[in-house]
Amino acid sequence: LLLAGGGRIDADLVVVGIGAVPNSELARAAGLMIDNGIAVDERLCTSDPDILAAGDCCSFPLSHYGGRRVRLEAWRNAQDQGARAAANLICAGEHIASVPWFWSDQYELTLQISGLAEGTAATVRRDLEEGAFILFHLDGEGRLIAASGIGPGNAVARDIRLAEMLIAAGAKPDPQALASPDIRLKKLLAA
């Protein structure tokens, strides 16, 4: 590879992840506000309160992250937002309150991530059976903001789901409890 600065990198294989560009041309032509996609509020309303947007094409504020505006390219987000937008069209007034969640199968391993790790001040590792593990990401105040785990099959699924619930609750779990596979996350959630 020849780099823009003149450097060179020898490689046998290159994997390039360039992201995705949201299709917002129609929204832009309609005069709607664009901010890394169609900008919506917590009820999925665009800058025109009579027009809602949902899914991969829109960016929205996440209350669990101080109102930070994000755009999520995941099927669960699109499904949840589609249902919420439909409810809001009939004046339900439902707000976006979900925690981001992603998964990917990589050969015999499954990767699951809950939350957004940006702003991590400390990371705690919990080792599970079969070589699986979870990394819990805490902010500077000790609040759990994300969890990422990898293992065979569904080895991390239950704990990632419980971590998602802890994130939604704004929990500040004891790091030693997070690290210990003997302490169930459900117990931390109940506390």
Short mmCIF file of N, CA and C in Angstrom, two decimals:
data_model
loop_
_atom_site.label_atom_id
_atom_site.label_comp_id
_atom_site.label_asym_id
_atom_site.label_seq_id
_atom_site.Cartn_x
_atom_site.Cartn_y
_atom_site.Cartn_z
N LEU A 1 0.84 -1.18 0.00
CA LEU A 1 0.00 0.00 0.00
C LEU A 1 0.88 1.23 0.00
N LEU A 2 0.54 2.18 -0.82
CA LEU A 2 1.24 3.46 -0.81
C LEU A 2 0.35 4.45 -0.08
N LEU A 3 0.88 5.04 0.98
CA LEU A 3 0.12 5.97 1.80
C LEU A 3 0.21 7.38 1.26
N ALA A 4 -0.75 8.21 1.61
CA ALA A 4 -0.79 9.59 1.13
C ALA A 4 0.46 10.36 1.52
N GLY A 5 1.04 10.04 2.68
CA GLY A 5 2.25 10.72 3.13
C GLY A 5 3.52 10.20 2.50
N GLY A 6 3.40 9.24 1.55
CA GLY A 6 4.57 8.70 0.87
C GLY A 6 5.07 7.39 1.45
N GLY A 7 4.54 6.98 2.61
CA GLY A 7 4.97 5.72 3.22
C GLY A 7 4.45 4.52 2.46
N ARG A 8 5.04 3.36 2.79
CA ARG A 8 4.67 2.13 2.11
C ARG A 8 4.47 1.04 3.16
N ILE A 9 3.43 0.21 2.99
CA ILE A 9 3.18 -0.92 3.88
C ILE A 9 3.05 -2.16 3.01
N ASP A 10 3.90 -3.16 3.28
CA ASP A 10 3.82 -4.43 2.56
C ASP A 10 2.82 -5.32 3.27
N ALA A 11 1.90 -5.93 2.52
CA ALA A 11 0.87 -6.79 3.11
C ALA A 11 0.43 -7.84 2.11
N ASP A 12 0.07 -9.01 2.61
CA ASP A 12 -0.47 -10.06 1.76
C ASP A 12 -1.98 -9.91 1.59
N LEU A 13 -2.62 -9.27 2.59
CA LEU A 13 -4.07 -9.13 2.59
C LEU A 13 -4.44 -7.82 3.26
N VAL A 14 -5.41 -7.12 2.71
CA VAL A 14 -5.89 -5.88 3.30
C VAL A 14 -7.40 -5.98 3.45
N VAL A 15 -7.88 -5.69 4.64
CA VAL A 15 -9.32 -5.63 4.89
C VAL A 15 -9.65 -4.17 5.14
N VAL A 16 -10.57 -3.62 4.35
CA VAL A 16 -10.91 -2.22 4.46
C VAL A 16 -12.36 -2.09 4.92
N GLY A 17 -12.56 -1.43 6.05
CA GLY A 17 -13.91 -1.13 6.53
C GLY A 17 -14.12 0.37 6.43
N ILE A 18 -14.94 0.80 5.52
CA ILE A 18 -15.10 2.23 5.29
C ILE A 18 -16.43 2.77 5.80
N GLY A 19 -17.25 1.89 6.42
CA GLY A 19 -18.53 2.35 6.93
C GLY A 19 -19.57 2.45 5.85
N ALA A 20 -20.64 3.09 6.18
CA ALA A 20 -21.75 3.24 5.26
C ALA A 20 -22.21 4.70 5.26
N VAL A 21 -22.70 5.14 4.16
CA VAL A 21 -23.22 6.50 4.03
C VAL A 21 -24.74 6.40 3.98
N PRO A 22 -25.43 7.10 4.89
CA PRO A 22 -26.90 7.00 4.91
C PRO A 22 -27.52 7.64 3.67
N ASN A 23 -28.58 7.07 3.20
CA ASN A 23 -29.31 7.61 2.05
C ASN A 23 -30.25 8.69 2.55
N SER A 24 -29.79 9.94 2.48
CA SER A 24 -30.59 11.06 3.00
C SER A 24 -30.88 12.12 1.95
N GLU A 25 -30.69 11.77 0.67
CA GLU A 25 -30.89 12.76 -0.40
C GLU A 25 -32.32 13.28 -0.43
N LEU A 26 -33.31 12.40 -0.32
CA LEU A 26 -34.71 12.83 -0.35
C LEU A 26 -35.01 13.75 0.84
N ALA A 27 -34.50 13.41 2.02
CA ALA A 27 -34.72 14.24 3.20
C ALA A 27 -34.06 15.60 3.02
N ARG A 28 -32.86 15.62 2.47
CA ARG A 28 -32.16 16.89 2.22
C ARG A 28 -32.96 17.74 1.23
N ALA A 29 -33.45 17.11 0.16
CA ALA A 29 -34.25 17.84 -0.83
C ALA A 29 -35.55 18.38 -0.22
N ALA A 30 -36.06 17.69 0.80
CA ALA A 30 -37.29 18.14 1.47
C ALA A 30 -37.01 19.22 2.51
N GLY A 31 -35.73 19.56 2.69
CA GLY A 31 -35.38 20.62 3.62
C GLY A 31 -35.22 20.16 5.07
N LEU A 32 -35.13 18.85 5.28
CA LEU A 32 -34.97 18.33 6.64
C LEU A 32 -33.52 18.48 7.10
N MET A 33 -33.32 18.62 8.40
CA MET A 33 -31.97 18.75 8.95
C MET A 33 -31.25 17.41 8.80
N ILE A 34 -29.99 17.49 8.34
CA ILE A 34 -29.15 16.31 8.16
C ILE A 34 -27.95 16.43 9.10
N ASP A 35 -27.66 15.37 9.83
CA ASP A 35 -26.51 15.32 10.73
C ASP A 35 -26.07 13.86 10.82
N ASN A 36 -25.18 13.44 9.93
CA ASN A 36 -24.78 12.04 9.80
C ASN A 36 -26.03 11.18 9.59
N GLY A 37 -26.87 11.60 8.69
CA GLY A 37 -28.15 10.96 8.43
C GLY A 37 -29.26 11.96 8.72
N ILE A 38 -30.48 11.51 8.63
CA ILE A 38 -31.62 12.38 8.91
C ILE A 38 -31.67 12.60 10.42
N ALA A 39 -31.55 13.85 10.85
CA ALA A 39 -31.54 14.17 12.28
C ALA A 39 -32.96 14.07 12.84
N VAL A 40 -33.10 13.25 13.88
CA VAL A 40 -34.40 13.11 14.56
C VAL A 40 -34.21 13.39 16.05
N ASP A 41 -35.33 13.67 16.73
CA ASP A 41 -35.28 13.86 18.17
C ASP A 41 -35.55 12.53 18.87
N GLU A 42 -35.74 12.56 20.18
CA GLU A 42 -35.94 11.33 20.94
C GLU A 42 -37.26 10.62 20.63
N ARG A 43 -38.16 11.29 19.89
CA ARG A 43 -39.41 10.64 19.47
C ARG A 43 -39.38 10.27 17.98
N LEU A 44 -38.21 10.43 17.35
CA LEU A 44 -37.97 10.11 15.94
C LEU A 44 -38.58 11.13 14.99
N CYS A 45 -38.92 12.32 15.50
CA CYS A 45 -39.43 13.40 14.65
C CYS A 45 -38.24 14.12 14.00
N THR A 46 -38.38 14.44 12.74
CA THR A 46 -37.35 15.20 12.02
C THR A 46 -37.53 16.67 12.34
N SER A 47 -36.81 17.55 11.64
CA SER A 47 -36.97 18.99 11.82
C SER A 47 -38.35 19.46 11.39
N ASP A 48 -39.07 18.63 10.65
CA ASP A 48 -40.49 18.85 10.35
C ASP A 48 -41.26 17.89 11.25
N PRO A 49 -41.95 18.39 12.28
CA PRO A 49 -42.59 17.50 13.26
C PRO A 49 -43.63 16.54 12.68
N ASP A 50 -44.04 16.75 11.42
CA ASP A 50 -44.99 15.85 10.77
C ASP A 50 -44.30 14.72 10.02
N ILE A 51 -42.97 14.71 10.02
CA ILE A 51 -42.21 13.67 9.32
C ILE A 51 -41.32 12.95 10.33
N LEU A 52 -41.43 11.63 10.38
CA LEU A 52 -40.59 10.82 11.25
C LEU A 52 -39.63 9.99 10.40
N ALA A 53 -38.51 9.63 10.99
CA ALA A 53 -37.54 8.77 10.30
C ALA A 53 -37.05 7.74 11.32
N ALA A 54 -36.70 6.55 10.82
CA ALA A 54 -36.25 5.47 11.70
C ALA A 54 -35.24 4.60 10.98
N GLY A 55 -34.39 3.94 11.76
CA GLY A 55 -33.46 2.96 11.21
C GLY A 55 -32.11 3.53 10.85
N ASP A 56 -31.43 2.85 9.94
CA ASP A 56 -30.05 3.17 9.56
C ASP A 56 -29.87 4.57 8.99
N CYS A 57 -30.93 5.16 8.47
CA CYS A 57 -30.81 6.45 7.78
C CYS A 57 -30.83 7.63 8.74
N CYS A 58 -31.16 7.41 10.02
CA CYS A 58 -31.31 8.57 10.90
C CYS A 58 -30.31 8.57 12.05
N SER A 59 -29.98 9.77 12.51
CA SER A 59 -29.16 9.93 13.70
C SER A 59 -30.06 10.48 14.79
N PHE A 60 -29.80 10.03 16.01
CA PHE A 60 -30.72 10.36 17.11
C PHE A 60 -29.94 10.51 18.41
N PRO A 61 -30.52 11.21 19.40
CA PRO A 61 -29.83 11.38 20.68
C PRO A 61 -30.04 10.16 21.58
N LEU A 62 -28.97 9.72 22.25
CA LEU A 62 -29.06 8.61 23.20
C LEU A 62 -28.99 9.18 24.62
N SER A 63 -30.07 9.03 25.37
CA SER A 63 -30.12 9.60 26.72
C SER A 63 -29.09 8.96 27.65
N HIS A 64 -28.79 7.66 27.46
CA HIS A 64 -27.81 6.98 28.31
C HIS A 64 -26.40 7.51 28.13
N TYR A 65 -26.19 8.29 27.08
CA TYR A 65 -24.86 8.83 26.78
C TYR A 65 -24.92 10.36 26.68
N GLY A 66 -25.69 10.97 27.55
CA GLY A 66 -25.75 12.42 27.63
C GLY A 66 -26.36 13.09 26.41
N GLY A 67 -27.21 12.40 25.69
CA GLY A 67 -27.84 12.96 24.51
C GLY A 67 -26.96 12.94 23.28
N ARG A 68 -25.84 12.23 23.35
CA ARG A 68 -24.94 12.12 22.20
C ARG A 68 -25.70 11.59 20.99
N ARG A 69 -25.52 12.23 19.86
CA ARG A 69 -26.21 11.85 18.63
C ARG A 69 -25.44 10.72 17.94
N VAL A 70 -26.14 9.64 17.62
CA VAL A 70 -25.53 8.48 16.95
C VAL A 70 -26.42 8.00 15.81
N ARG A 71 -25.82 7.20 14.96
CA ARG A 71 -26.56 6.50 13.91
C ARG A 71 -26.13 5.05 13.99
N LEU A 72 -27.07 4.15 14.20
CA LEU A 72 -26.76 2.74 14.39
C LEU A 72 -27.20 1.93 13.19
N GLU A 73 -26.30 1.11 12.69
CA GLU A 73 -26.58 0.26 11.54
C GLU A 73 -26.73 -1.18 12.02
N ALA A 74 -27.85 -1.46 12.65
CA ALA A 74 -28.11 -2.79 13.20
C ALA A 74 -29.59 -3.09 13.07
N TRP A 75 -29.90 -4.36 12.79
CA TRP A 75 -31.29 -4.74 12.54
C TRP A 75 -32.17 -4.46 13.75
N ARG A 76 -31.69 -4.70 14.97
CA ARG A 76 -32.54 -4.50 16.14
C ARG A 76 -32.92 -3.03 16.31
N ASN A 77 -31.96 -2.14 16.05
CA ASN A 77 -32.25 -0.72 16.11
C ASN A 77 -33.33 -0.34 15.10
N ALA A 78 -33.19 -0.82 13.87
CA ALA A 78 -34.18 -0.51 12.83
C ALA A 78 -35.56 -1.06 13.21
N GLN A 79 -35.60 -2.27 13.73
CA GLN A 79 -36.86 -2.88 14.14
C GLN A 79 -37.51 -2.09 15.28
N ASP A 80 -36.73 -1.78 16.32
CA ASP A 80 -37.27 -1.04 17.47
C ASP A 80 -37.73 0.34 17.07
N GLN A 81 -36.93 1.03 16.27
CA GLN A 81 -37.31 2.38 15.87
C GLN A 81 -38.52 2.37 14.94
N GLY A 82 -38.62 1.38 14.06
CA GLY A 82 -39.78 1.30 13.18
C GLY A 82 -41.06 1.17 13.98
N ALA A 83 -41.06 0.31 14.99
CA ALA A 83 -42.24 0.13 15.85
C ALA A 83 -42.53 1.41 16.64
N ARG A 84 -41.47 2.05 17.15
CA ARG A 84 -41.65 3.28 17.93
C ARG A 84 -42.16 4.41 17.04
N ALA A 85 -41.65 4.53 15.82
CA ALA A 85 -42.12 5.57 14.91
C ALA A 85 -43.59 5.35 14.56
N ALA A 86 -43.98 4.09 14.31
CA ALA A 86 -45.39 3.80 14.02
C ALA A 86 -46.27 4.20 15.20
N ALA A 87 -45.84 3.89 16.41
CA ALA A 87 -46.62 4.26 17.60
C ALA A 87 -46.70 5.79 17.73
N ASN A 88 -45.61 6.47 17.43
CA ASN A 88 -45.61 7.93 17.55
C ASN A 88 -46.45 8.60 16.48
N LEU A 89 -46.63 7.94 15.35
CA LEU A 89 -47.52 8.49 14.32
C LEU A 89 -48.96 8.56 14.80
N ILE A 90 -49.29 7.70 15.75
CA ILE A 90 -50.64 7.75 16.33
C ILE A 90 -50.61 8.39 17.72
N CYS A 91 -49.60 9.27 17.91
CA CYS A 91 -49.48 10.13 19.09
C CYS A 91 -49.16 9.40 20.38
N ALA A 92 -48.36 8.36 20.33
CA ALA A 92 -47.98 7.65 21.55
C ALA A 92 -46.93 8.42 22.34
N GLY A 93 -46.10 9.21 21.66
CA GLY A 93 -45.07 10.00 22.33
C GLY A 93 -43.96 9.17 22.96
N GLU A 94 -43.64 8.00 22.37
CA GLU A 94 -42.61 7.13 22.92
C GLU A 94 -41.22 7.66 22.59
N HIS A 95 -40.34 7.64 23.60
CA HIS A 95 -38.96 8.11 23.43
C HIS A 95 -38.02 6.95 23.17
N ILE A 96 -36.92 7.23 22.48
CA ILE A 96 -35.87 6.24 22.27
C ILE A 96 -35.18 6.04 23.62
N ALA A 97 -35.16 4.81 24.10
CA ALA A 97 -34.53 4.55 25.41
C ALA A 97 -33.66 3.31 25.37
N SER A 98 -33.51 2.70 24.21
CA SER A 98 -32.76 1.44 24.14
C SER A 98 -31.26 1.69 24.17
N VAL A 99 -30.55 0.67 24.63
CA VAL A 99 -29.09 0.67 24.65
C VAL A 99 -28.64 -0.02 23.36
N PRO A 100 -27.67 0.53 22.64
CA PRO A 100 -27.20 -0.12 21.42
C PRO A 100 -26.73 -1.54 21.69
N TRP A 101 -27.03 -2.44 20.77
CA TRP A 101 -26.62 -3.84 20.88
C TRP A 101 -26.29 -4.36 19.49
N PHE A 102 -25.19 -5.09 19.40
CA PHE A 102 -24.74 -5.64 18.13
C PHE A 102 -24.24 -7.06 18.35
N TRP A 103 -24.23 -7.84 17.31
CA TRP A 103 -23.62 -9.17 17.37
C TRP A 103 -23.10 -9.53 16.00
N SER A 104 -22.16 -10.43 16.00
CA SER A 104 -21.61 -10.93 14.75
C SER A 104 -21.03 -12.32 14.99
N ASP A 105 -21.31 -13.23 14.08
CA ASP A 105 -20.69 -14.55 14.12
C ASP A 105 -19.40 -14.51 13.32
N GLN A 106 -18.31 -14.94 13.94
CA GLN A 106 -17.01 -15.00 13.30
C GLN A 106 -16.52 -16.44 13.39
N TYR A 107 -16.80 -17.21 12.33
CA TYR A 107 -16.51 -18.64 12.32
C TYR A 107 -17.22 -19.29 13.49
N GLU A 108 -16.50 -19.96 14.41
CA GLU A 108 -17.18 -20.67 15.50
C GLU A 108 -17.43 -19.75 16.71
N LEU A 109 -17.05 -18.50 16.62
CA LEU A 109 -17.21 -17.57 17.74
C LEU A 109 -18.32 -16.56 17.47
N THR A 110 -18.95 -16.12 18.55
CA THR A 110 -19.95 -15.07 18.47
C THR A 110 -19.46 -13.88 19.28
N LEU A 111 -19.51 -12.71 18.68
CA LEU A 111 -19.15 -11.46 19.33
C LEU A 111 -20.44 -10.72 19.63
N GLN A 112 -20.61 -10.24 20.85
CA GLN A 112 -21.76 -9.42 21.21
C GLN A 112 -21.28 -8.18 21.94
N ILE A 113 -21.90 -7.05 21.62
CA ILE A 113 -21.54 -5.78 22.24
C ILE A 113 -22.82 -5.07 22.64
N SER A 114 -22.81 -4.55 23.85
CA SER A 114 -23.92 -3.75 24.34
C SER A 114 -23.37 -2.41 24.79
N GLY A 115 -24.01 -1.34 24.38
CA GLY A 115 -23.57 -0.01 24.76
C GLY A 115 -22.51 0.55 23.83
N LEU A 116 -21.98 1.69 24.21
CA LEU A 116 -20.94 2.37 23.43
C LEU A 116 -19.74 2.59 24.34
N ALA A 117 -18.59 2.08 23.95
CA ALA A 117 -17.40 2.11 24.80
C ALA A 117 -16.65 3.43 24.77
N GLU A 118 -17.02 4.34 23.90
CA GLU A 118 -16.33 5.63 23.85
C GLU A 118 -16.51 6.34 25.19
N GLY A 119 -15.42 6.79 25.77
CA GLY A 119 -15.46 7.42 27.09
C GLY A 119 -15.07 6.46 28.21
N THR A 120 -14.56 5.29 27.83
CA THR A 120 -14.13 4.30 28.83
C THR A 120 -12.93 4.82 29.61
N ALA A 121 -13.04 4.74 30.95
CA ALA A 121 -11.93 5.10 31.82
C ALA A 121 -11.27 3.86 32.41
N ALA A 122 -12.05 2.77 32.53
CA ALA A 122 -11.52 1.53 33.09
C ALA A 122 -12.22 0.36 32.42
N THR A 123 -11.49 -0.73 32.23
CA THR A 123 -12.04 -1.95 31.64
C THR A 123 -11.79 -3.11 32.59
N VAL A 124 -12.85 -3.89 32.82
CA VAL A 124 -12.77 -5.05 33.71
C VAL A 124 -13.06 -6.29 32.88
N ARG A 125 -12.23 -7.32 33.05
CA ARG A 125 -12.40 -8.56 32.30
C ARG A 125 -13.02 -9.64 33.19
N ARG A 126 -13.99 -10.36 32.62
CA ARG A 126 -14.59 -11.52 33.28
C ARG A 126 -14.37 -12.72 32.37
N ASP A 127 -13.62 -13.70 32.84
CA ASP A 127 -13.40 -14.93 32.08
C ASP A 127 -14.53 -15.90 32.35
N LEU A 128 -15.03 -16.52 31.29
CA LEU A 128 -16.11 -17.49 31.37
C LEU A 128 -15.60 -18.85 30.92
N GLU A 129 -16.47 -19.83 30.90
CA GLU A 129 -16.10 -21.18 30.45
C GLU A 129 -15.84 -21.19 28.94
N GLU A 130 -15.20 -22.21 28.47
CA GLU A 130 -14.94 -22.46 27.05
C GLU A 130 -14.10 -21.38 26.39
N GLY A 131 -13.29 -20.64 27.16
CA GLY A 131 -12.45 -19.60 26.61
C GLY A 131 -13.17 -18.29 26.32
N ALA A 132 -14.46 -18.23 26.66
CA ALA A 132 -15.22 -17.00 26.45
C ALA A 132 -14.84 -15.96 27.50
N PHE A 133 -15.00 -14.69 27.15
CA PHE A 133 -14.77 -13.63 28.13
C PHE A 133 -15.60 -12.41 27.76
N ILE A 134 -15.78 -11.55 28.77
CA ILE A 134 -16.50 -10.29 28.59
C ILE A 134 -15.63 -9.17 29.13
N LEU A 135 -15.60 -8.06 28.42
CA LEU A 135 -14.95 -6.84 28.89
C LEU A 135 -16.04 -5.85 29.26
N PHE A 136 -16.00 -5.37 30.49
CA PHE A 136 -16.96 -4.36 30.97
C PHE A 136 -16.25 -3.01 30.95
N HIS A 137 -16.87 -2.03 30.34
CA HIS A 137 -16.28 -0.71 30.15
C HIS A 137 -16.99 0.28 31.08
N LEU A 138 -16.21 0.91 31.95
CA LEU A 138 -16.74 1.86 32.94
C LEU A 138 -16.25 3.27 32.60
N ASP A 139 -17.11 4.26 32.85
CA ASP A 139 -16.68 5.64 32.64
C ASP A 139 -15.93 6.13 33.88
N GLY A 140 -15.54 7.39 33.91
CA GLY A 140 -14.76 7.94 35.02
C GLY A 140 -15.49 7.98 36.35
N GLU A 141 -16.81 7.86 36.31
CA GLU A 141 -17.60 7.86 37.55
C GLU A 141 -17.94 6.44 37.99
N GLY A 142 -17.42 5.43 37.26
CA GLY A 142 -17.69 4.04 37.62
C GLY A 142 -18.98 3.49 37.04
N ARG A 143 -19.63 4.26 36.17
CA ARG A 143 -20.88 3.80 35.55
C ARG A 143 -20.56 2.86 34.40
N LEU A 144 -21.29 1.75 34.33
CA LEU A 144 -21.12 0.80 33.22
C LEU A 144 -21.70 1.43 31.96
N ILE A 145 -20.85 1.57 30.92
CA ILE A 145 -21.32 2.20 29.68
C ILE A 145 -21.33 1.22 28.50
N ALA A 146 -20.60 0.10 28.63
CA ALA A 146 -20.58 -0.87 27.53
C ALA A 146 -20.04 -2.19 28.04
N ALA A 147 -20.36 -3.23 27.30
CA ALA A 147 -19.82 -4.57 27.56
C ALA A 147 -19.62 -5.24 26.21
N SER A 148 -18.49 -5.92 26.07
CA SER A 148 -18.22 -6.64 24.83
C SER A 148 -17.70 -8.02 25.19
N GLY A 149 -18.27 -9.02 24.54
CA GLY A 149 -17.88 -10.38 24.87
C GLY A 149 -17.74 -11.23 23.62
N ILE A 150 -16.93 -12.27 23.74
CA ILE A 150 -16.74 -13.19 22.63
C ILE A 150 -16.57 -14.60 23.19
N GLY A 151 -17.16 -15.54 22.47
CA GLY A 151 -17.05 -16.94 22.87
C GLY A 151 -17.80 -17.82 21.89
N PRO A 152 -17.70 -19.13 22.08
CA PRO A 152 -18.41 -20.04 21.17
C PRO A 152 -19.92 -19.99 21.40
N GLY A 153 -20.67 -20.06 20.31
CA GLY A 153 -22.14 -20.10 20.41
C GLY A 153 -22.70 -18.95 21.21
N ASN A 154 -23.56 -19.29 22.17
CA ASN A 154 -24.21 -18.26 23.00
C ASN A 154 -23.54 -18.10 24.36
N ALA A 155 -22.25 -18.39 24.45
CA ALA A 155 -21.54 -18.37 25.74
C ALA A 155 -21.63 -17.03 26.46
N VAL A 156 -21.73 -15.92 25.72
CA VAL A 156 -21.75 -14.60 26.36
C VAL A 156 -23.13 -13.94 26.30
N ALA A 157 -24.08 -14.55 25.63
CA ALA A 157 -25.37 -13.91 25.35
C ALA A 157 -26.10 -13.46 26.60
N ARG A 158 -26.26 -14.34 27.58
CA ARG A 158 -27.02 -13.99 28.79
C ARG A 158 -26.36 -12.82 29.52
N ASP A 159 -25.04 -12.90 29.71
CA ASP A 159 -24.36 -11.83 30.45
C ASP A 159 -24.35 -10.51 29.69
N ILE A 160 -24.26 -10.55 28.38
CA ILE A 160 -24.33 -9.30 27.60
C ILE A 160 -25.72 -8.69 27.73
N ARG A 161 -26.75 -9.50 27.72
CA ARG A 161 -28.13 -9.00 27.90
C ARG A 161 -28.29 -8.37 29.29
N LEU A 162 -27.74 -9.01 30.32
CA LEU A 162 -27.81 -8.45 31.67
C LEU A 162 -26.98 -7.16 31.77
N ALA A 163 -25.84 -7.13 31.09
CA ALA A 163 -25.03 -5.90 31.06
C ALA A 163 -25.82 -4.77 30.39
N GLU A 164 -26.55 -5.10 29.34
CA GLU A 164 -27.38 -4.11 28.66
C GLU A 164 -28.40 -3.51 29.65
N MET A 165 -28.97 -4.35 30.48
CA MET A 165 -29.94 -3.89 31.48
C MET A 165 -29.26 -3.04 32.55
N LEU A 166 -28.04 -3.41 32.95
CA LEU A 166 -27.28 -2.60 33.90
C LEU A 166 -26.95 -1.23 33.32
N ILE A 167 -26.59 -1.19 32.05
CA ILE A 167 -26.30 0.08 31.37
C ILE A 167 -27.55 0.95 31.36
N ALA A 168 -28.68 0.36 30.99
CA ALA A 168 -29.94 1.11 30.94
C ALA A 168 -30.32 1.67 32.30
N ALA A 169 -29.96 0.96 33.37
CA ALA A 169 -30.28 1.40 34.73
C ALA A 169 -29.29 2.43 35.25
N GLY A 170 -28.21 2.70 34.49
CA GLY A 170 -27.20 3.65 34.94
C GLY A 170 -26.39 3.10 36.11
N ALA A 171 -26.24 1.79 36.17
CA ALA A 171 -25.59 1.13 37.30
C ALA A 171 -24.10 1.44 37.40
N LYS A 172 -23.63 1.46 38.63
CA LYS A 172 -22.20 1.62 38.94
C LYS A 172 -21.77 0.39 39.73
N PRO A 173 -21.67 -0.76 39.05
CA PRO A 173 -21.34 -2.00 39.76
C PRO A 173 -19.90 -2.04 40.26
N ASP A 174 -19.69 -2.78 41.33
CA ASP A 174 -18.36 -2.98 41.88
C ASP A 174 -17.50 -3.70 40.84
N PRO A 175 -16.35 -3.13 40.46
CA PRO A 175 -15.49 -3.77 39.46
C PRO A 175 -15.06 -5.19 39.84
N GLN A 176 -14.83 -5.45 41.12
CA GLN A 176 -14.45 -6.81 41.54
C GLN A 176 -15.60 -7.78 41.31
N ALA A 177 -16.83 -7.33 41.51
CA ALA A 177 -17.99 -8.18 41.26
C ALA A 177 -18.13 -8.46 39.76
N LEU A 178 -17.85 -7.45 38.94
CA LEU A 178 -17.91 -7.65 37.49
C LEU A 178 -16.86 -8.67 37.04
N ALA A 179 -15.70 -8.65 37.65
CA ALA A 179 -14.61 -9.54 37.25
C ALA A 179 -14.85 -10.98 37.68
N SER A 180 -15.64 -11.19 38.71
CA SER A 180 -15.82 -12.53 39.26
C SER A 180 -16.92 -13.32 38.56
N PRO A 181 -16.58 -14.43 37.91
CA PRO A 181 -17.61 -15.25 37.27
C PRO A 181 -18.52 -15.94 38.28
N ASP A 182 -18.12 -15.91 39.57
CA ASP A 182 -18.95 -16.51 40.61
C ASP A 182 -20.11 -15.61 41.04
N ILE A 183 -20.02 -14.33 40.71
CA ILE A 183 -21.10 -13.39 41.06
C ILE A 183 -21.95 -13.16 39.82
N ARG A 184 -23.20 -13.55 39.92
CA ARG A 184 -24.11 -13.43 38.77
C ARG A 184 -24.47 -11.96 38.52
N LEU A 185 -24.48 -11.57 37.27
CA LEU A 185 -24.85 -10.20 36.93
C LEU A 185 -26.29 -9.89 37.31
N LYS A 186 -27.12 -10.90 37.34
CA LYS A 186 -28.51 -10.72 37.75
C LYS A 186 -28.58 -10.20 39.19
N LYS A 187 -27.66 -10.65 40.03
CA LYS A 187 -27.59 -10.18 41.41
C LYS A 187 -27.22 -8.70 41.44
N LEU A 188 -26.29 -8.30 40.57
CA LEU A 188 -25.89 -6.88 40.50
C LEU A 188 -27.05 -6.02 40.00
N LEU A 189 -27.83 -6.56 39.10
CA LEU A 189 -28.98 -5.85 38.58
C LEU A 189 -30.04 -5.66 39.66
N ALA A 190 -30.23 -6.66 40.49
CA ALA A 190 -31.22 -6.57 41.57
C ALA A 190 -30.82 -5.54 42.61
N ALA A 191 -29.49 -5.33 42.76
CA ALA A 191 -29.00 -4.36 43.73
C ALA A 191 -29.26 -2.95 43.21
#
